[in-house]
Coordinates of C-alpha atoms in Angstrom, one line a residue:
Chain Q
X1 CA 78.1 150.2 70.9
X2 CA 79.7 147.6 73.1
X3 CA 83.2 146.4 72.8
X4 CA 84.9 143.4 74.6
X5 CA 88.3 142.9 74.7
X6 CA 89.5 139.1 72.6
X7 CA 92.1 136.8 73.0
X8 CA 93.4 134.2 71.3
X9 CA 95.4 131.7 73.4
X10 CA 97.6 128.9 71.6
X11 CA 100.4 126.7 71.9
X12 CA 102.7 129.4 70.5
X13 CA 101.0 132.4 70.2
X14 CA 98.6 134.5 72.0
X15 CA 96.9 137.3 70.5
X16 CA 95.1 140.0 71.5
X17 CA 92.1 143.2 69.7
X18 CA 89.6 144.7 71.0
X19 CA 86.2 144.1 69.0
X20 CA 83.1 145.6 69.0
X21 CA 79.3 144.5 68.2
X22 CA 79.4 144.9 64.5
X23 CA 83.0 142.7 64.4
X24 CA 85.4 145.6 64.3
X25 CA 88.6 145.5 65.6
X26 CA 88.9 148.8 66.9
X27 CA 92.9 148.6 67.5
X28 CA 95.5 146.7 65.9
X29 CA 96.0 142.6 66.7
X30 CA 98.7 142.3 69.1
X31 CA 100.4 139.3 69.3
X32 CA 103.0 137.8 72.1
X33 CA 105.1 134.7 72.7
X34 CA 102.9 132.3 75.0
X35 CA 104.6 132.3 78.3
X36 CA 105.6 128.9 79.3
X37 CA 103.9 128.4 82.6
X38 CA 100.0 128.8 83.5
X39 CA 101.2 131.4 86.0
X40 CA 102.8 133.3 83.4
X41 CA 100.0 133.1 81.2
X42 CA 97.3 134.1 83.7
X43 CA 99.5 137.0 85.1
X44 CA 100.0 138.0 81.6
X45 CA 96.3 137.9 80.7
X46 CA 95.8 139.9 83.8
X47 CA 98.3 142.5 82.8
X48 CA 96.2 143.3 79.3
X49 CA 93.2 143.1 80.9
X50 CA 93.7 145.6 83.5
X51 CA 95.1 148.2 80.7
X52 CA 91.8 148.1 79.2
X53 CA 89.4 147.3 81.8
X54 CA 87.9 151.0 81.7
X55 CA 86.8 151.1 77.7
X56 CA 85.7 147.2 77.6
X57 CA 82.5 145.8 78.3
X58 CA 84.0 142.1 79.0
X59 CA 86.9 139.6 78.1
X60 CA 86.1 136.9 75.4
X61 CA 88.7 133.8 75.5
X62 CA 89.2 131.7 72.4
X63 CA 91.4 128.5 73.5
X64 CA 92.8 124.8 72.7
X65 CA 90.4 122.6 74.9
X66 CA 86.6 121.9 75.5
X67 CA 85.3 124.7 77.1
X68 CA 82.2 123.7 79.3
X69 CA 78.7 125.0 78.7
X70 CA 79.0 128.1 81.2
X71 CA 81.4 129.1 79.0
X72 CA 83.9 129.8 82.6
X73 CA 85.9 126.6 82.1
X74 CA 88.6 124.0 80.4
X75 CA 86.9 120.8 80.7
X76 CA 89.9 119.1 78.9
X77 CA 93.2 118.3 78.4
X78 CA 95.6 120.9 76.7
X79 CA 97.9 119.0 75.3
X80 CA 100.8 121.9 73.3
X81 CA 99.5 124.7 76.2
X82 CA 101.4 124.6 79.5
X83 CA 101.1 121.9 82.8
X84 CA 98.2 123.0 84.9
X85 CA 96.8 125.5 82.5
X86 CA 93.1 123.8 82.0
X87 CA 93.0 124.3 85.7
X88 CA 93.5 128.4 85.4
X89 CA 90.6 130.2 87.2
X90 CA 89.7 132.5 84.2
X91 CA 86.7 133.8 86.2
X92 CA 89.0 136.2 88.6
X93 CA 90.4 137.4 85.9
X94 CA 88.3 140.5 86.3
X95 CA 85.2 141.8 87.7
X96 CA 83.3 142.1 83.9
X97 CA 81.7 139.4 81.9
X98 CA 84.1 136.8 80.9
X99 CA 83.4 134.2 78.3
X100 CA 85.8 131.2 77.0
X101 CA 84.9 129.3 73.7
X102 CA 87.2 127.0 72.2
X103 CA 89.2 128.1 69.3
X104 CA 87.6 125.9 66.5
X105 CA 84.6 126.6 67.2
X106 CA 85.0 130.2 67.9
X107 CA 86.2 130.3 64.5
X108 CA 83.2 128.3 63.4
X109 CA 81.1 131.0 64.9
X110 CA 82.5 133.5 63.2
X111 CA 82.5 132.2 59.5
X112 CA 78.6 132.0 60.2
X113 CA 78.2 135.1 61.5
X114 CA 80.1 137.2 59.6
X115 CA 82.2 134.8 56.8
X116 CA 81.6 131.9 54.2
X117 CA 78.5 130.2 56.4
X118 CA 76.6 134.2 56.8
X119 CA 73.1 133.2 56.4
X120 CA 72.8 129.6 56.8
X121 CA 71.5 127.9 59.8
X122 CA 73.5 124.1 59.5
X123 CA 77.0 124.6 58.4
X124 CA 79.9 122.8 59.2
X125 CA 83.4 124.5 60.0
X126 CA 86.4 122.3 59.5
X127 CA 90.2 124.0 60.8
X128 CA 92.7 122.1 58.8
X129 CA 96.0 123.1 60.6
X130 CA 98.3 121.0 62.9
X131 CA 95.5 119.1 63.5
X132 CA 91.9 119.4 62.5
X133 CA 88.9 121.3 65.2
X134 CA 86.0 121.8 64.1
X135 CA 83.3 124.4 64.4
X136 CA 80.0 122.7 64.0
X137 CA 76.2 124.8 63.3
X138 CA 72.9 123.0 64.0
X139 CA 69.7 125.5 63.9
X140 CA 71.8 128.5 64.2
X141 CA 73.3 127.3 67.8
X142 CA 76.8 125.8 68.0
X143 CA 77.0 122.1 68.9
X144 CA 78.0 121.6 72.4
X145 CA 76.8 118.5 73.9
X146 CA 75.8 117.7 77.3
X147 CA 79.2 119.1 78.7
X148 CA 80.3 121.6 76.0
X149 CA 82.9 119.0 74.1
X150 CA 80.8 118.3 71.1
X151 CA 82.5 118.1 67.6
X152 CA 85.8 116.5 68.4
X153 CA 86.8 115.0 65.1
X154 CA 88.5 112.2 66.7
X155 CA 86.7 109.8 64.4
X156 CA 88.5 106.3 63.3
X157 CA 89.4 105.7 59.5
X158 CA 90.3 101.9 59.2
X159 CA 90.9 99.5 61.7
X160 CA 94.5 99.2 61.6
X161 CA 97.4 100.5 62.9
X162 CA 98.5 102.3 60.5
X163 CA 98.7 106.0 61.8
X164 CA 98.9 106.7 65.8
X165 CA 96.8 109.5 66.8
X166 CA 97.1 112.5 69.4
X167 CA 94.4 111.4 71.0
X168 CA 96.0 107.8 72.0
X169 CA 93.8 105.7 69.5
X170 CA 94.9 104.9 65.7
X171 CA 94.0 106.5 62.6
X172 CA 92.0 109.4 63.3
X173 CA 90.0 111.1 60.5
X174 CA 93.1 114.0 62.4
X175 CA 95.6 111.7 61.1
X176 CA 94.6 111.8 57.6
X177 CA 93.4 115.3 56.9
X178 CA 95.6 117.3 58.8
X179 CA 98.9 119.2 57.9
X180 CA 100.6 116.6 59.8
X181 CA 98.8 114.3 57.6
X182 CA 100.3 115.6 55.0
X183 CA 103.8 114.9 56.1
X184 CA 103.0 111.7 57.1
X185 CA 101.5 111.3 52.8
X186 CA 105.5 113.1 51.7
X187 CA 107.1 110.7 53.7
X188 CA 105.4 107.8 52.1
X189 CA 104.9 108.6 48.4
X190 CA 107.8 111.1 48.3
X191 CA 110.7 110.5 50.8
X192 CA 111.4 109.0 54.5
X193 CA 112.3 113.0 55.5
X194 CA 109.7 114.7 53.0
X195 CA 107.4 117.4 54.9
X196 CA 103.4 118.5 53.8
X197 CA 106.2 122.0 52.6
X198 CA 107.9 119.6 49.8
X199 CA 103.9 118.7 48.9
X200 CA 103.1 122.1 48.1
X201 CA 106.3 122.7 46.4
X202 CA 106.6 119.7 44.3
X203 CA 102.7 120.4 43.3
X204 CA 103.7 123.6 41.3
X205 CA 106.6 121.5 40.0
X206 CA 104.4 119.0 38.1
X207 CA 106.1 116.7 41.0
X208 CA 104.3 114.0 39.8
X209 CA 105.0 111.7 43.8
X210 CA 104.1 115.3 45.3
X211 CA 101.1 115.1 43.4
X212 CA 100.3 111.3 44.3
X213 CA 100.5 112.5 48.1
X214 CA 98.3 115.4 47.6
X215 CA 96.1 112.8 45.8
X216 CA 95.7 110.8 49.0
X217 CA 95.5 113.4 50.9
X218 CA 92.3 114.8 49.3
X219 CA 90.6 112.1 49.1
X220 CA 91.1 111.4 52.9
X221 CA 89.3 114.7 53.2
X222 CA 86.6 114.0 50.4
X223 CA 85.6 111.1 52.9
X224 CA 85.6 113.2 55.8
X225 CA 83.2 115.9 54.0
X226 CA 81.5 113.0 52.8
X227 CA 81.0 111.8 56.7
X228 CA 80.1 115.4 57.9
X229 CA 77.5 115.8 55.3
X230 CA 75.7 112.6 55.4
X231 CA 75.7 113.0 59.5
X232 CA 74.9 117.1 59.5
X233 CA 73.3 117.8 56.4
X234 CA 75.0 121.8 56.2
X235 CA 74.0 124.1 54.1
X236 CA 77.8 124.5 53.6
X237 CA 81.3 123.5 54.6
X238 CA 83.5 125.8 55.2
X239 CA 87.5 124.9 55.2
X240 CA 89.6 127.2 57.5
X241 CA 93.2 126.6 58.5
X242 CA 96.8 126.2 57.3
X243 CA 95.8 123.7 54.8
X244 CA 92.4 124.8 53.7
X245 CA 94.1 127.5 50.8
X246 CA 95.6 124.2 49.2
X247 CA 92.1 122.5 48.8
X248 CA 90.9 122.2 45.0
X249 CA 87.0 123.1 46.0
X250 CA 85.3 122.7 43.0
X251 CA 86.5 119.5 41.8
X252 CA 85.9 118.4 45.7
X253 CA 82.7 120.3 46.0
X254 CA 81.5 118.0 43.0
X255 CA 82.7 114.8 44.0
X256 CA 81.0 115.2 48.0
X257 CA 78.0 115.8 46.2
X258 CA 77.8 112.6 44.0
X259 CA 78.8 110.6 47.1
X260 CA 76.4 111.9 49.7
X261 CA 73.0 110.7 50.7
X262 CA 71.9 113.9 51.7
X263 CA 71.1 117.2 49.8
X264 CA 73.6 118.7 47.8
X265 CA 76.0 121.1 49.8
X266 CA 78.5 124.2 49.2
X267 CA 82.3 123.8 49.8
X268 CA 83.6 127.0 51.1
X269 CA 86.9 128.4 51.5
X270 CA 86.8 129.6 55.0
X271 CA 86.8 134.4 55.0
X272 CA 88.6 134.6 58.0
X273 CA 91.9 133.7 58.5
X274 CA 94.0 133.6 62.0
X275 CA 92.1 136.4 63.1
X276 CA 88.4 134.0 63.1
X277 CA 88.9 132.3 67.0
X278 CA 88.9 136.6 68.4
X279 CA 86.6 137.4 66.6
X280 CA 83.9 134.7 66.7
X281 CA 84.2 134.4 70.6
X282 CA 84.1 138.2 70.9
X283 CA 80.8 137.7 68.5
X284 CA 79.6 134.9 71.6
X285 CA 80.1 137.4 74.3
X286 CA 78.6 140.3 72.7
X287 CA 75.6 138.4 72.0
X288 CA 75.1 137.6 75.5
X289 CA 75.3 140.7 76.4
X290 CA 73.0 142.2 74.6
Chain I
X1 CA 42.9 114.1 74.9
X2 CA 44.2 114.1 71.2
X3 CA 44.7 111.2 69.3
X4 CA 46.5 110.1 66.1
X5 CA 46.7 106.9 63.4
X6 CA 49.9 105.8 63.3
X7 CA 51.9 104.1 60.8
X8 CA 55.1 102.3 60.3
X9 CA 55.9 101.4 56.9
X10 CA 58.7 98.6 55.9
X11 CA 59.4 96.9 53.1
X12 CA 57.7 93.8 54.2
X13 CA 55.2 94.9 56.9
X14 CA 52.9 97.6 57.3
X15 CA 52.2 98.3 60.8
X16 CA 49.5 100.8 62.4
X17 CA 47.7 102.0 65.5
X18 CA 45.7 104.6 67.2
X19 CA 47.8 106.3 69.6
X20 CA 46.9 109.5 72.1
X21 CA 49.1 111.6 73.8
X22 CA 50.2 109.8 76.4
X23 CA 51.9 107.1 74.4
X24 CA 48.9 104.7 74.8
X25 CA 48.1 102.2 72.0
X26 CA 44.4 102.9 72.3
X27 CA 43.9 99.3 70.1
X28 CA 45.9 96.1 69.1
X29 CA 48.8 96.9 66.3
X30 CA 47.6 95.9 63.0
X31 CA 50.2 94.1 60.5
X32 CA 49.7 93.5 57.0
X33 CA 52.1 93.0 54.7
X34 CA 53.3 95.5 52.5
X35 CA 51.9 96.0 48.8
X36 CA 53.8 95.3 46.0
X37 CA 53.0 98.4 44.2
X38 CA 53.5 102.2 45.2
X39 CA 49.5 102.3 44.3
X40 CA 48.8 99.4 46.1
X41 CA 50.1 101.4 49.4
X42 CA 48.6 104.6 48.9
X43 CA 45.2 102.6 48.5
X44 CA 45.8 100.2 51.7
X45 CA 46.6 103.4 53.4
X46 CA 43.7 105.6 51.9
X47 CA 41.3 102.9 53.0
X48 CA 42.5 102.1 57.1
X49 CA 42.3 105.9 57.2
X50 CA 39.1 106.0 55.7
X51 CA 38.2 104.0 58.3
X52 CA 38.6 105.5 61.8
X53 CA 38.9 108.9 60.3
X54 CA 36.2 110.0 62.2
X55 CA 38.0 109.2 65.8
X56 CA 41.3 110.4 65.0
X57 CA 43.3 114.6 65.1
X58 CA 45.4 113.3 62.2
X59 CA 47.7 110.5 60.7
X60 CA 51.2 110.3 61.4
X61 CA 53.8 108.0 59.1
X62 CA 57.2 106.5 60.1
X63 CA 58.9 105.2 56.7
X64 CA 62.4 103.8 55.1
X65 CA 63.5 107.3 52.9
X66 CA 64.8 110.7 54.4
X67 CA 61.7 113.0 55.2
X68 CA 62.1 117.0 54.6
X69 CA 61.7 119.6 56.9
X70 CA 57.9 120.0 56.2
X71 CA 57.1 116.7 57.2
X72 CA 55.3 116.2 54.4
X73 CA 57.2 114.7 51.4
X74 CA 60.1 111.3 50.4
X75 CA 63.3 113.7 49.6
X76 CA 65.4 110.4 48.9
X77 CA 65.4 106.9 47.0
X78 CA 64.0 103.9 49.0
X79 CA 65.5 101.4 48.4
X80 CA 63.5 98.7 49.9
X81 CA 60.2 99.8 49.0
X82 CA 58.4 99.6 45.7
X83 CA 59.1 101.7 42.9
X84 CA 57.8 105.7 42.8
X85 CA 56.8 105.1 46.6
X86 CA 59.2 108.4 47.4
X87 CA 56.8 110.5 45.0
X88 CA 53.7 109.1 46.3
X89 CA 51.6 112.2 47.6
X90 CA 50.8 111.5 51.3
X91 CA 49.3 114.7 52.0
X92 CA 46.3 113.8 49.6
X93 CA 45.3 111.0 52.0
X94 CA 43.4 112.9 54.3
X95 CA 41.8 116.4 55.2
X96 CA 43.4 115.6 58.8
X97 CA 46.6 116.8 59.5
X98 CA 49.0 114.6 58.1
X99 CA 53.2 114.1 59.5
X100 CA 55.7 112.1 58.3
X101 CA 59.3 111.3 59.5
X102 CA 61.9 108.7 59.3
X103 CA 61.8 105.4 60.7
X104 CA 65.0 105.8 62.9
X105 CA 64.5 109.6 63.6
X106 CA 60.9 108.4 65.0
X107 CA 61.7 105.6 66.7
X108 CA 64.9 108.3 68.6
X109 CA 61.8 110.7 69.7
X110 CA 60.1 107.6 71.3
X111 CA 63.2 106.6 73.6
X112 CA 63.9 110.4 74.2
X113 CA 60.2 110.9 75.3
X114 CA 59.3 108.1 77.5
X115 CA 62.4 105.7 76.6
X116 CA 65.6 105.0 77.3
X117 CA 66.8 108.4 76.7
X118 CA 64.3 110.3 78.4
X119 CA 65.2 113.1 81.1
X120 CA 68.3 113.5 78.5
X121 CA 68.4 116.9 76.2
X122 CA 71.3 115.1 73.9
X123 CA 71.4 111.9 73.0
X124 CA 71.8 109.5 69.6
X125 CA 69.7 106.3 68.9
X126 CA 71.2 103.9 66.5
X127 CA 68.9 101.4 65.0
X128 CA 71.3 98.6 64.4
X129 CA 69.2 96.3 61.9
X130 CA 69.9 94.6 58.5
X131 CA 71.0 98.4 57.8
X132 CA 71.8 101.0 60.4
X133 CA 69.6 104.2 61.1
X134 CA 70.2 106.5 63.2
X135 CA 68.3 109.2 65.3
X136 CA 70.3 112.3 67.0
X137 CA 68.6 114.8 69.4
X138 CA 71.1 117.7 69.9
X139 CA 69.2 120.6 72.6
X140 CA 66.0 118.3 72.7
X141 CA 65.1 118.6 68.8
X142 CA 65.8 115.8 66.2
X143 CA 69.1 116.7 64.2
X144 CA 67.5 117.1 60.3
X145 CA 69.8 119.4 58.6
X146 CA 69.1 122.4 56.1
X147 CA 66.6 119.3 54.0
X148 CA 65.8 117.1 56.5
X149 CA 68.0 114.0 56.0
X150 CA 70.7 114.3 58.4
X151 CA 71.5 111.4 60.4
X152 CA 72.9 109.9 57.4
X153 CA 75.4 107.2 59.3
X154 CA 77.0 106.3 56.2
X155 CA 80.6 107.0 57.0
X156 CA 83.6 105.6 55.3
X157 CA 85.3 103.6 57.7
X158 CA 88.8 102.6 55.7
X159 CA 89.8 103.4 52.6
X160 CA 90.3 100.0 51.0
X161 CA 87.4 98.2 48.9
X162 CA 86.3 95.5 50.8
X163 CA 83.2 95.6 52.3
X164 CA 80.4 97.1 49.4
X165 CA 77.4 99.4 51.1
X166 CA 73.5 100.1 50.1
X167 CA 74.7 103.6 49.6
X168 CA 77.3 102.5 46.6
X169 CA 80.2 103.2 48.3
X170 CA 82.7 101.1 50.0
X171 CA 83.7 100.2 53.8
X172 CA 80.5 102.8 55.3
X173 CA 79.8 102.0 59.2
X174 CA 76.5 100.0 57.4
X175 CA 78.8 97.2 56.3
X176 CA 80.7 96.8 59.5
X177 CA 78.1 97.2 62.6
X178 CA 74.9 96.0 61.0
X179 CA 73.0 92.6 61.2
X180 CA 74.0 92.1 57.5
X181 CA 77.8 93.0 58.6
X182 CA 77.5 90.0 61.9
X183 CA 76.9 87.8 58.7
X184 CA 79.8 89.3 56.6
X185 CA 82.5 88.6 60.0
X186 CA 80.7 85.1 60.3
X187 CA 81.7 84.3 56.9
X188 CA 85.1 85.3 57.4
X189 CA 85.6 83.9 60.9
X190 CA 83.5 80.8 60.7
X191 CA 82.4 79.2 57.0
X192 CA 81.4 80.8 53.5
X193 CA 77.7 80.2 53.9
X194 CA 77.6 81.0 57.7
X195 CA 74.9 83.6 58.8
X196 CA 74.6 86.0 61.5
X197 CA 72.1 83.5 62.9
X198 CA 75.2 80.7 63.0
X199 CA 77.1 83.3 65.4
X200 CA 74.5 84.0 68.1
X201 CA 74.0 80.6 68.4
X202 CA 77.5 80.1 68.3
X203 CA 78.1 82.1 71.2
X204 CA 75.7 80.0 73.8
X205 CA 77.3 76.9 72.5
X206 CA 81.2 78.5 73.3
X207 CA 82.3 78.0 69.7
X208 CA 85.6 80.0 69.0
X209 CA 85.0 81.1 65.7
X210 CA 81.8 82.4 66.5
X211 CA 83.3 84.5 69.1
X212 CA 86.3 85.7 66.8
X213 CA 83.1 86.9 64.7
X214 CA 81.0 88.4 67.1
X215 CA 84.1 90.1 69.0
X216 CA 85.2 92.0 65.6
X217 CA 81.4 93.2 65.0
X218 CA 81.4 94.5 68.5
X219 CA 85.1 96.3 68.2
X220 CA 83.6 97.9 65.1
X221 CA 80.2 99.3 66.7
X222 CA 82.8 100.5 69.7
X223 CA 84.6 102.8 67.0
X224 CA 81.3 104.0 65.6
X225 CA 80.3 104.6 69.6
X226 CA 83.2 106.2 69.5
X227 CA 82.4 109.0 66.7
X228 CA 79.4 109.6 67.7
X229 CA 80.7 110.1 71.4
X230 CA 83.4 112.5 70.4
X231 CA 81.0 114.2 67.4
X232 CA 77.8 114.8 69.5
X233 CA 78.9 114.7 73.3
X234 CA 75.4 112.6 74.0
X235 CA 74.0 111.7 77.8
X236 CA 73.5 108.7 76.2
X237 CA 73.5 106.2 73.1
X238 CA 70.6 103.9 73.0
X239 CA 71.1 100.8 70.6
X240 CA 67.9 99.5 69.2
X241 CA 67.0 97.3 66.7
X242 CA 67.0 93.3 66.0
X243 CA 71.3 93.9 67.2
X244 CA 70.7 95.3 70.2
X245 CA 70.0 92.5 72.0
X246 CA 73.1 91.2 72.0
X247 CA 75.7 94.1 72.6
X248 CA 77.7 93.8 76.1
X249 CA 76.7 97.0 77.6
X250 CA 78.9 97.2 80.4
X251 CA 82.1 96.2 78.8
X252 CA 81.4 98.4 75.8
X253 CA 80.2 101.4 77.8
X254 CA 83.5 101.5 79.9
X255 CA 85.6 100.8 76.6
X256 CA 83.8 103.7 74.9
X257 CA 84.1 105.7 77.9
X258 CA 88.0 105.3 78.1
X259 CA 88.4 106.2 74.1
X260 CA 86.5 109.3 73.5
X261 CA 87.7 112.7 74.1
X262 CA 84.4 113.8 75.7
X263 CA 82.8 113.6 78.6
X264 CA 81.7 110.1 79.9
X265 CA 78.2 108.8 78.5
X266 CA 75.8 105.8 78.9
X267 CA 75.0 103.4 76.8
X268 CA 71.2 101.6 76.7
X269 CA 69.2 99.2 75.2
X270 CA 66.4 100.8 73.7
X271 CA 63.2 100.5 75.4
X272 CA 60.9 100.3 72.9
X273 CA 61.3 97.6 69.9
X274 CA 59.1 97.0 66.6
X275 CA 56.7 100.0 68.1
X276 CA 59.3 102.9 68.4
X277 CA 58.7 104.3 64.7
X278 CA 54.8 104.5 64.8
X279 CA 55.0 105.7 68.8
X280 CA 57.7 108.7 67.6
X281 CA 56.1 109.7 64.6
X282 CA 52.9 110.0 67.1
X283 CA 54.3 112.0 69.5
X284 CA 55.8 114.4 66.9
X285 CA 52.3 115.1 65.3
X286 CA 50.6 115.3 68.7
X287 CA 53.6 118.3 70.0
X288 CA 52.7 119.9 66.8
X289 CA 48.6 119.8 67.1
X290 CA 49.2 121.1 70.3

């Protein structure tokens, strides 16, 4: 059976198994402080590669950033990742097989292969964390685009100014449904210094402002399932993330369903936690090289 | 070479031809205006096909109403059309083959065969009319979802009440970039009972409020070129419909093109007008009697 060896690079953390066909990891995760240059970062990478090289049949990159659709390179910018590091050369790396997928929808991929989407063919894989990524199914194939960048969820909620945006416009659907989001809801119906933390706290409290910022939260995220629906049709939408645990699914599930114009849909808690961007671009790569 | 009757059916006009595989309108397109009865349809189309039945590999219908997978069955309410019109059986029209599909999907398979969007493998063609349809290739197939009805572009833009939609909720993209919305900004920029009409003509004559009107429309259809940029990474967006006309390509294109997170695309004006629905539907039952 082959095995490739799976990273997953972030901001803060990269970690490291290596997985075989069936989605095993055959050793334990390991997980290192991100170095804080693209030299360190490729020089580590290099370092783990090489101790392995012999019992792996390739290297399988989830990453921040639009990878294109040779699946070699960062087509974007990485915003919390260091200067220069969409420019790395992955490629001489090594001499085996390397393939990069971005992290979202790595993690799509795996939910569908293996987690809360197995057996579907349209399904829709939202990561609520910092931000919000997405991991988006259309006839069993992930959506890429003409370049590879497809399923950005930088899509604008109101016309005002109300919320500035990572990606330099206002009001992101990111803006809304996000864990930051959620700070941004404690700060306005709880207190000027209030975090998405004093949210969940105040919610087991019968908090009853914690619960009003929930509230609005949640019903940010009932329109964006309500646009993902309406414009994918999935059989299900899966939730993954930091915030996805918090998510009251039935009562959601129900309410997406009397909104939309399409069929009725399935909201899913997502199976695989942190460990879903390794394993669903170590999933990619084996697949290929089949 | 194969040939098909096509129809396009509206709720006030009911449009059809004979059309082969090259795209050629073998006759003149026949109008007649659209029964107002579900019975009176199936009977007006039971009799035209009755009538060159004999010349023709099978009948293909573009319609108002989400299509299923089959191709062969309404799966939504029509809104515009006459009552039970979604549960009329089409299939029992003929002994040919018989195909339908969605007005704006149909119309997106004319411009991505031998329109605007040709040459392209991704690309999304919105129908900016009274309403707005929409039609998505993504990997050279039309987007339908697990039933069939995706494409859906009702998406909540804002959270406040202010603009009602078709689709019974409030603020969708409908109310803000359709020819119905043009007259919704000209009655807030120029005078209660002013019309979309009032703001083209507006425009030639250099009247201020007109352009206030016609400025906010466009800044609205930017954002939703936006999302669908940043969701589906097109080569292009074609606009078609009775709006399309008067969009500022350039200016929006380059707009569009600094805002989304994706790769750069184009944006056209749809080749094809009034003739896209019954040309697409056409094509898509002459691929499959291939």
């Amino acid at each position: 059976m082959k095995k490739v060896l799976a990273f997953d690079i972030g901001g803060t953390k990269i970690a490291y198994a290596i997985i075989d066909e069936s989605g095993n990891f055959i050793n334990e995760i390991i997980k290192v402080t991100t170095p804080k240059t693209s030299n360190g970062i490729y020089e580590l990478l290099k370092t783990v590669i090489k101790g392995s090289e012999d019992e792996i049949d390739g290297v399988a990159i989830a990453t921040a950033g639009a990878i294109n659709n040779e699946n070699n390179k960062i087509i974007s910018h990485v915003g919390n990742l260091p200067e220069k590091y969409n420019e790395l050369d992955f490629t001489s790396l090594t001499s085996k097989p390397i393939f990069l997928e971005n992290d979202a929808n790595a993690a799509g991929w795996a939910e569908f292969k293996l987690g809360s989407a197995k057996g579907t063919q349209n399904a829709v894989v939202l990561t609520l964390g910092t931000g919000v990524g997405s991991g988006i199914i259309v006839n069993g194939k992930l959506l890429k685009g003409k370049s590879g960048s497809a399923g950005e969820m930088h899509v604008r909620f109101g016309f005002g100014h109300n919320r500035k945006c990572t990606c330099g416009l206002w009001d992101c659907l990111e803006t809304y449904v996000s864990g930051n989001a959620l700070t941004t809801d404690a700060q306005i119906y709880m207190s000027p210094d209030a975090t998405s933390y004093d949210v969940i706290r105040g919610l087991k409290e019968n908090n009853q402002k914690a619960q009003a910022a929930f509230d609005h939260w949640q019903e940010c995220l009932e329109n964006a399932l309500v646009m993902v629906c309406n414009l994918f049709d999935p059989e299900v939408v899966v939730l993954s993330g930091s915030m996805a645990q918090f998510v009251e699914y039935d009562k959601l599930q129900k309410e997406v369903n009397q909104d939309i114009l399409t069929q009725p849909t399935e909201l899913k808690l997502a199976k695989f936690e942190n460990n879903a961007g390794m394993l669903g671009v170590a999933l990619l790569l084996l697949e290929r090289l089949k």
